[in-house]
Amino acid sequence: MTASPTIARSGLEPGWADEVRALARRRDAVLLAHNYQLPEIQDVADHTGDSLALSRIAAESQASTIVFCGVHFMAETAKILSPGKTVLIPDAAAGCSLADSITVDQLRAWKAEHPGAVVVSYVNTTAAVKAETDICCTSSNAVEVVASIPAGKEVLFLPDQFLGAHVRRVLQRENMHVWAGECHVHAGINGATLTAQAEANPDAELFVHPECGCATSALYLAGTGAVPADRVKILSTGGMLDAARESRASSVLVATEVGMLHQLRRAAPEIDFRAVNDRASCRYMKMITPEKLLRALREGRDEVHVDPELAARGRAAVRRMIEIGQPGGAE
Ligand code: SF4
């Protein structure tokens, strides 16, 4: 691991990555980094991936401590799935505008307006909201999850309005109510930007990766025909990396948060990967810096705690999702 220019500017020693690894070994910790983390964080991690894949790795790992480089709800999900392990996040203030768009009190009030409705939550939710949820979903299995609910039952879908609109359109389901939440990053991946980029790069393929809510608007737009269907590929993290290795295209437009470009360029260095909007960057993800990662490992902070009773209810909602279909797709 070499120190990037960012690290050199920040004043960290070039051997910082070695120190991270040594400290992790001493703590019996596994280092997990979400795809939207800074490149230097992705490079030092033991595993990179999307939030649920990382949570599953965390649960299966023999390590007693999980250091989750991502946003807070993701570290909470890891804790929900691994209640016996210590979970650290380098900055507990790394939130998520989508997860924050609904509070548990708002959800309880919404449920009271629709007694008997089935609550389906995208994984970008707090532990408290998951505990009030019947079934969780990801962007790849949301249609399947909602389709599994008897047609006569009302559905409350939250918090992502674009994913909800996509599911409602696919299933033509009238009795599905969608919370008007959104991620601030997707605003940079709107219809005008997508169409303009597709027209300006007529030979480029378009990869849409609706992980994390930032590109669910692109998922919705692709479904409306706003961009030519034959050039659009809706892909999971793994699918996107496989498609990159197999692609014969010389350039690929990527509709997702810019952090994903790092893994794609490593997978297929000969392809010119361009962000649909290079300002589509999650400021919360970028709060996790090498300095904070070092501090987390040196000082054992910030530890993530989830009330055991809440965790058990949240775990049940995640397990119901897994029973309906493995969330192996585009979450
Ligand atoms: S990209 Fe959006 S949905 Fe993902 S963590 Fe950031 S704010 Fe949340």
Tab-separated table of C-alpha atoms and ligand atoms in Angstrom:
chain	number	residue	atom	x	y	z
A	1	MET	CA	0.000	0.000	0.000
A	2	THR	CA	1.465	3.368	-0.916
A	3	ALA	CA	0.369	6.675	0.491
A	4	SER	CA	-1.740	8.679	-1.939
A	5	PRO	CA	-1.163	12.395	-2.586
A	6	THR	CA	-4.162	13.069	-0.345
A	7	ILE	CA	-2.409	11.354	2.527
A	8	ALA	CA	0.861	13.127	1.888
A	9	ARG	CA	-0.955	16.481	1.983
A	10	SER	CA	-2.721	15.569	5.196
A	11	GLY	CA	0.634	15.124	6.934
A	12	LEU	CA	0.243	11.434	7.714
A	13	GLU	CA	3.383	9.329	7.641
A	14	PRO	CA	3.825	7.230	4.468
A	15	GLY	CA	3.686	4.098	6.638
A	16	TRP	CA	0.190	4.881	7.917
A	17	ALA	CA	-1.348	1.924	6.083
A	18	ASP	CA	1.120	-0.470	7.745
A	19	GLU	CA	0.236	1.040	11.096
A	20	VAL	CA	-3.471	0.536	10.376
A	21	ARG	CA	-2.860	-3.122	9.594
A	22	ALA	CA	-0.690	-3.666	12.679
A	23	LEU	CA	-3.261	-2.011	14.946
A	24	ALA	CA	-6.053	-4.036	13.365
A	25	ARG	CA	-4.156	-7.255	14.036
A	26	ARG	CA	-3.571	-6.227	17.644
A	27	ARG	CA	-7.305	-5.562	18.093
A	28	ASP	CA	-8.332	-8.735	16.268
A	29	ALA	CA	-10.252	-6.466	13.897
A	30	VAL	CA	-11.455	-6.890	10.336
A	31	LEU	CA	-11.475	-3.685	8.256
A	32	LEU	CA	-14.489	-3.178	6.007
A	33	ALA	CA	-14.865	-0.309	3.526
A	34	HIS	CA	-17.943	0.638	1.571
A	35	ASN	CA	-17.520	1.246	-2.174
A	36	TYR	CA	-18.089	4.973	-1.677
A	37	GLN	CA	-15.187	5.426	0.725
A	38	LEU	CA	-12.090	7.434	-0.168
A	39	PRO	CA	-9.743	5.389	-2.410
A	40	GLU	CA	-7.046	5.204	0.267
A	41	ILE	CA	-9.556	3.761	2.757
A	42	GLN	CA	-10.727	1.195	0.189
A	43	ASP	CA	-7.115	0.219	-0.482
A	44	VAL	CA	-6.224	-0.406	3.163
A	45	ALA	CA	-9.410	-2.392	3.958
A	46	ASP	CA	-9.613	-6.182	4.148
A	47	HIS	CA	-12.884	-6.137	2.217
A	48	THR	CA	-14.767	-3.601	0.089
A	49	GLY	CA	-18.363	-3.890	-1.000
A	50	ASP	CA	-21.909	-2.724	-0.482
A	51	SER	CA	-23.479	-2.412	2.933
A	52	LEU	CA	-25.240	-5.780	3.183
A	53	ALA	CA	-22.388	-7.745	1.652
A	54	LEU	CA	-20.062	-6.157	4.202
A	55	SER	CA	-22.473	-6.922	7.040
A	56	ARG	CA	-22.571	-10.551	5.968
A	57	ILE	CA	-18.753	-10.670	5.816
A	58	ALA	CA	-18.704	-9.135	9.295
A	59	ALA	CA	-21.074	-11.787	10.631
A	60	GLU	CA	-19.032	-14.633	9.123
A	61	SER	CA	-15.634	-13.240	10.138
A	62	GLN	CA	-13.720	-14.852	12.992
A	63	ALA	CA	-12.532	-11.404	14.114
A	64	SER	CA	-13.966	-10.145	17.393
A	65	THR	CA	-13.974	-6.490	16.236
A	66	ILE	CA	-15.409	-4.976	13.081
A	67	VAL	CA	-14.171	-1.593	11.911
A	68	PHE	CA	-16.832	-0.355	9.514
A	69	CYS	CA	-15.691	2.434	7.188
A	70	GLY	CA	-19.041	3.651	5.940
A	71	VAL	CA	-21.995	5.587	7.312
A	72	HIS	CA	-23.663	5.028	10.645
A	73	PHE	CA	-26.727	2.997	9.592
A	74	MET	CA	-24.373	0.524	7.884
A	75	ALA	CA	-22.325	0.042	11.043
A	76	GLU	CA	-25.614	-0.384	12.954
A	77	THR	CA	-26.708	-3.060	10.470
A	78	ALA	CA	-23.408	-4.864	11.029
A	79	LYS	CA	-24.049	-4.707	14.790
A	80	ILE	CA	-27.633	-5.990	14.311
A	81	LEU	CA	-26.287	-8.980	12.376
A	82	SER	CA	-23.276	-9.502	14.697
A	83	PRO	CA	-24.567	-8.634	18.176
A	84	GLY	CA	-21.694	-10.385	19.956
A	85	LYS	CA	-18.951	-8.409	18.202
A	86	THR	CA	-17.499	-4.996	18.889
A	87	VAL	CA	-18.347	-2.657	15.995
A	88	LEU	CA	-16.346	0.528	15.531
A	89	ILE	CA	-16.983	3.351	13.057
A	90	PRO	CA	-14.184	5.900	12.616
A	91	ASP	CA	-16.677	8.799	12.863
A	92	ALA	CA	-20.103	8.217	14.424
A	93	ALA	CA	-21.299	11.521	12.938
A	94	ALA	CA	-21.150	10.063	9.411
A	95	GLY	CA	-24.893	9.998	8.784
A	96	CYS	CA	-27.045	9.503	5.698
A	97	SER	CA	-29.578	11.958	4.320
A	98	LEU	CA	-31.787	9.105	3.123
A	99	ALA	CA	-31.798	7.227	6.441
A	100	ASP	CA	-32.429	10.530	8.226
A	101	SER	CA	-35.468	11.318	6.066
A	102	ILE	CA	-37.731	9.287	8.372
A	103	THR	CA	-37.645	9.065	12.148
A	104	VAL	CA	-39.121	6.255	14.191
A	105	ASP	CA	-41.833	8.616	15.488
A	106	GLN	CA	-42.806	9.562	11.939
A	107	LEU	CA	-42.970	5.881	11.014
A	108	ARG	CA	-45.157	5.064	14.032
A	109	ALA	CA	-47.536	7.904	13.099
A	110	TRP	CA	-47.664	6.672	9.489
A	111	LYS	CA	-48.417	3.124	10.655
A	112	ALA	CA	-51.219	4.446	12.865
A	113	GLU	CA	-52.817	6.024	9.772
A	114	HIS	CA	-52.698	2.653	7.960
A	115	PRO	CA	-53.470	-0.072	10.494
A	116	GLY	CA	-52.610	-3.541	9.202
A	117	ALA	CA	-50.296	-2.264	6.474
A	118	VAL	CA	-47.039	-4.129	5.853
A	119	VAL	CA	-43.954	-1.955	6.325
A	120	VAL	CA	-41.152	-2.450	3.804
A	121	SER	CA	-37.925	-0.545	4.473
A	122	TYR	CA	-34.949	-0.112	2.243
A	123	VAL	CA	-31.816	-1.020	4.190
A	124	ASN	CA	-30.857	2.666	4.446
A	125	THR	CA	-32.671	3.109	7.738
A	126	THR	CA	-31.706	3.451	11.359
A	127	ALA	CA	-31.883	0.475	13.745
A	128	ALA	CA	-34.943	2.045	15.416
A	129	VAL	CA	-36.784	2.234	12.067
A	130	LYS	CA	-35.758	-1.325	11.176
A	131	ALA	CA	-37.265	-2.450	14.478
A	132	GLU	CA	-40.655	-1.037	13.325
A	133	THR	CA	-40.301	-2.721	9.921
A	134	ASP	CA	-41.874	-5.977	8.730
A	135	ILE	CA	-39.488	-6.706	5.834
A	136	CYS	CA	-36.309	-4.970	4.725
A	137	CYS	CA	-35.321	-4.761	1.072
A	138	THR	CA	-32.469	-3.680	-1.153
A	139	SER	CA	-32.698	-1.979	-4.530
A	140	SER	CA	-32.263	-5.342	-6.246
A	141	ASN	CA	-34.980	-7.278	-4.431
A	142	ALA	CA	-37.480	-4.506	-3.611
A	143	VAL	CA	-39.860	-5.634	-6.390
A	144	GLU	CA	-39.691	-9.257	-5.203
A	145	VAL	CA	-40.217	-8.283	-1.570
A	146	VAL	CA	-43.306	-6.159	-2.295
A	147	ALA	CA	-44.652	-8.800	-4.721
A	148	SER	CA	-44.506	-11.357	-1.878
A	149	ILE	CA	-47.076	-9.373	0.119
A	150	PRO	CA	-50.714	-10.443	-0.459
A	151	ALA	CA	-52.362	-8.115	-2.986
A	152	GLY	CA	-55.105	-7.066	-0.567
A	153	LYS	CA	-52.633	-5.753	2.024
A	154	GLU	CA	-51.615	-2.118	2.082
A	155	VAL	CA	-47.864	-1.527	1.851
A	156	LEU	CA	-45.898	1.317	3.426
A	157	PHE	CA	-42.621	1.662	1.538
A	158	LEU	CA	-39.801	3.797	2.886
A	159	PRO	CA	-37.693	5.850	2.834
A	160	ASP	CA	-36.630	6.163	-0.843
A	161	GLN	CA	-39.238	7.744	-3.091
A	162	PHE	CA	-37.465	6.787	-6.346
A	163	LEU	CA	-37.089	3.137	-5.456
A	164	GLY	CA	-40.707	3.169	-4.257
A	165	ALA	CA	-41.924	4.743	-7.519
A	166	HIS	CA	-39.950	2.160	-9.492
A	167	VAL	CA	-41.514	-0.733	-7.545
A	168	ARG	CA	-45.013	0.728	-7.809
A	169	ARG	CA	-44.639	1.155	-11.573
A	170	VAL	CA	-43.303	-2.377	-12.096
A	171	LEU	CA	-46.006	-3.998	-9.945
A	172	GLN	CA	-48.819	-1.559	-10.827
A	173	ARG	CA	-49.762	-1.691	-7.169
A	174	GLU	CA	-52.278	0.951	-6.095
A	175	ASN	CA	-52.307	0.139	-2.382
A	176	MET	CA	-48.612	0.915	-1.923
A	177	HIS	CA	-47.754	4.175	-0.175
A	178	VAL	CA	-44.290	5.634	-0.635
A	179	TRP	CA	-42.449	7.878	1.826
A	180	ALA	CA	-41.032	11.014	0.193
A	181	GLY	CA	-37.432	10.468	1.323
A	182	GLU	CA	-34.360	10.950	-0.778
A	183	CYS	CA	-30.587	10.945	-0.789
A	184	HIS	CA	-28.937	14.284	-1.507
A	185	VAL	CA	-26.443	12.726	-3.926
A	186	HIS	CA	-29.012	11.506	-6.450
A	187	ALA	CA	-29.989	15.113	-7.195
A	188	GLY	CA	-26.777	15.280	-9.241
A	189	ILE	CA	-27.822	12.215	-11.253
A	190	ASN	CA	-31.046	13.590	-12.696
A	191	GLY	CA	-32.812	13.049	-16.036
A	192	ALA	CA	-31.278	16.076	-17.769
A	193	THR	CA	-27.722	15.085	-16.797
A	194	LEU	CA	-28.251	11.456	-17.745
A	195	THR	CA	-29.743	12.239	-21.163
A	196	ALA	CA	-27.150	14.917	-21.943
A	197	GLN	CA	-24.280	12.578	-21.067
A	198	ALA	CA	-25.779	9.694	-23.055
A	199	GLU	CA	-26.167	11.974	-26.115
A	200	ALA	CA	-22.659	13.445	-25.784
A	201	ASN	CA	-21.114	9.950	-25.535
A	202	PRO	CA	-23.056	7.914	-28.113
A	203	ASP	CA	-20.653	4.953	-28.002
A	204	ALA	CA	-20.479	4.695	-24.239
A	205	GLU	CA	-22.320	2.071	-22.255
A	206	LEU	CA	-24.217	3.289	-19.234
A	207	PHE	CA	-23.869	1.438	-15.936
A	208	VAL	CA	-26.481	2.248	-13.319
A	209	HIS	CA	-25.710	1.052	-9.838
A	210	PRO	CA	-28.620	1.933	-7.579
A	211	GLU	CA	-26.843	0.986	-4.382
A	212	CYS	CA	-27.360	3.166	-1.403
A	213	GLY	CA	-30.100	5.388	-2.819
A	214	CYS	CA	-27.801	7.758	-4.645
A	215	ALA	CA	-28.732	6.421	-8.078
A	216	THR	CA	-32.278	5.149	-7.593
A	217	SER	CA	-33.398	8.195	-9.608
A	218	ALA	CA	-31.316	6.808	-12.506
A	219	LEU	CA	-32.974	3.422	-12.003
A	220	TYR	CA	-36.350	5.129	-12.220
A	221	LEU	CA	-35.348	7.172	-15.291
A	222	ALA	CA	-33.890	4.183	-17.119
A	223	GLY	CA	-37.279	2.501	-16.681
A	224	THR	CA	-39.080	5.468	-18.270
A	225	GLY	CA	-36.928	5.280	-21.421
A	226	ALA	CA	-35.187	8.611	-20.738
A	227	VAL	CA	-31.999	6.977	-22.005
A	228	PRO	CA	-31.734	4.264	-24.735
A	229	ALA	CA	-32.582	0.943	-23.086
A	230	ASP	CA	-30.036	-1.084	-25.094
A	231	ARG	CA	-27.144	0.896	-23.646
A	232	VAL	CA	-28.258	0.802	-20.038
A	233	LYS	CA	-27.134	-1.902	-17.630
A	234	ILE	CA	-28.614	-1.979	-14.144
A	235	LEU	CA	-26.040	-3.812	-12.112
A	236	SER	CA	-25.078	-4.857	-8.625
A	237	THR	CA	-21.606	-4.117	-7.267
A	238	GLY	CA	-20.332	-7.549	-8.279
A	239	GLY	CA	-22.258	-7.421	-11.559
A	240	MET	CA	-20.800	-4.032	-12.355
A	241	LEU	CA	-17.245	-5.247	-11.783
A	242	ASP	CA	-17.899	-8.388	-13.889
A	243	ALA	CA	-19.459	-6.284	-16.661
A	244	ALA	CA	-16.454	-3.960	-16.571
A	245	ARG	CA	-14.049	-6.896	-17.038
A	246	GLU	CA	-16.146	-8.324	-19.885
A	247	SER	CA	-17.068	-5.068	-21.637
A	248	ARG	CA	-15.689	-4.293	-25.076
A	249	ALA	CA	-16.727	-0.649	-24.790
A	250	SER	CA	-13.921	1.905	-24.707
A	251	SER	CA	-15.905	4.179	-22.430
A	252	VAL	CA	-18.555	3.651	-19.802
A	253	LEU	CA	-20.698	6.247	-18.090
A	254	VAL	CA	-21.375	5.386	-14.485
A	255	ALA	CA	-24.525	6.581	-12.748
A	256	THR	CA	-23.679	6.255	-9.104
A	257	GLU	CA	-21.681	7.888	-6.363
A	258	VAL	CA	-18.149	8.667	-7.603
A	259	GLY	CA	-16.430	6.353	-5.087
A	260	MET	CA	-17.478	3.351	-7.194
A	261	LEU	CA	-15.145	4.498	-9.983
A	262	HIS	CA	-12.105	3.434	-7.955
A	263	GLN	CA	-13.065	-0.261	-7.967
A	264	LEU	CA	-14.129	-0.129	-11.641
A	265	ARG	CA	-10.854	1.422	-12.773
A	266	ARG	CA	-8.948	-1.220	-10.869
A	267	ALA	CA	-11.071	-3.979	-12.463
A	268	ALA	CA	-10.713	-2.697	-16.056
A	269	PRO	CA	-7.933	-0.102	-16.374
A	270	GLU	CA	-8.256	0.038	-20.180
A	271	ILE	CA	-11.809	1.422	-20.049
A	272	ASP	CA	-12.472	5.124	-19.708
A	273	PHE	CA	-14.965	5.193	-16.812
A	274	ARG	CA	-16.670	8.536	-16.349
A	275	ALA	CA	-19.127	9.607	-13.712
A	276	VAL	CA	-22.458	10.840	-15.067
A	277	ASN	CA	-21.909	13.653	-12.609
A	278	ASP	CA	-18.469	13.909	-11.028
A	279	ARG	CA	-19.904	16.016	-8.221
A	280	ALA	CA	-22.155	13.127	-7.134
A	281	SER	CA	-20.133	12.528	-4.013
A	282	CYS	CA	-21.477	11.622	-0.580
A	283	ARG	CA	-20.074	14.014	1.983
A	284	TYR	CA	-20.941	11.614	4.800
A	285	MET	CA	-18.957	8.769	3.267
A	286	LYS	CA	-15.985	11.088	2.848
A	287	MET	CA	-16.021	11.923	6.583
A	288	ILE	CA	-14.106	8.693	7.151
A	289	THR	CA	-10.468	9.706	6.714
A	290	PRO	CA	-7.189	7.850	7.317
A	291	GLU	CA	-6.647	9.968	10.450
A	292	LYS	CA	-10.002	8.913	11.880
A	293	LEU	CA	-9.393	5.289	10.957
A	294	LEU	CA	-6.086	5.399	12.839
A	295	ARG	CA	-7.793	7.031	15.816
A	296	ALA	CA	-10.524	4.377	15.793
A	297	LEU	CA	-7.928	1.632	15.957
A	298	ARG	CA	-5.722	3.337	18.524
A	299	GLU	CA	-8.525	4.441	20.869
A	300	GLY	CA	-11.282	1.910	20.158
A	301	ARG	CA	-13.800	4.517	19.094
A	302	ASP	CA	-16.485	5.253	18.031
A	303	GLU	CA	-18.203	2.108	19.255
A	304	VAL	CA	-21.653	1.395	17.811
A	305	HIS	CA	-24.298	0.196	20.276
A	306	VAL	CA	-27.773	-1.039	19.378
A	307	ASP	CA	-30.306	-1.868	22.078
A	308	PRO	CA	-30.563	-5.709	22.066
A	309	GLU	CA	-34.361	-5.697	21.851
A	310	LEU	CA	-34.320	-3.280	18.884
A	311	ALA	CA	-31.553	-5.312	17.289
A	312	ALA	CA	-33.591	-8.536	17.568
A	313	ARG	CA	-36.602	-6.918	15.863
A	314	GLY	CA	-34.432	-5.358	13.151
A	315	ARG	CA	-32.687	-8.687	12.588
A	316	ALA	CA	-36.076	-10.366	12.056
A	317	ALA	CA	-36.925	-7.815	9.326
A	318	VAL	CA	-33.579	-8.432	7.593
A	319	ARG	CA	-34.021	-12.218	7.870
A	320	ARG	CA	-37.513	-12.056	6.330
A	321	MET	CA	-35.959	-10.301	3.343
A	322	ILE	CA	-33.323	-13.019	3.006
A	323	GLU	CA	-36.025	-15.732	3.164
A	324	ILE	CA	-37.834	-14.090	0.229
A	325	GLY	CA	-34.741	-13.848	-1.926
A	326	GLN	CA	-31.023	-13.492	-1.419
A	327	PRO	CA	-30.205	-9.802	-1.668
A	328	GLY	CA	-27.318	-10.629	-3.950
A	329	GLY	CA	-28.155	-7.966	-6.479
A	330	ALA	CA	-27.720	-4.257	-6.644
A	331	GLU	CA	-27.833	-3.206	-3.052
B	1	SF4	S1	-24.860	8.278	-0.936
B	1	SF4	FE1	-26.869	8.973	-0.165
B	1	SF4	S2	-27.897	7.121	0.506
B	1	SF4	FE2	-25.677	6.652	0.384
B	1	SF4	S3	-24.859	7.097	2.413
B	1	SF4	FE3	-24.627	8.958	1.212
B	1	SF4	S4	-26.482	10.131	1.716
B	1	SF4	FE4	-26.882	8.040	2.305
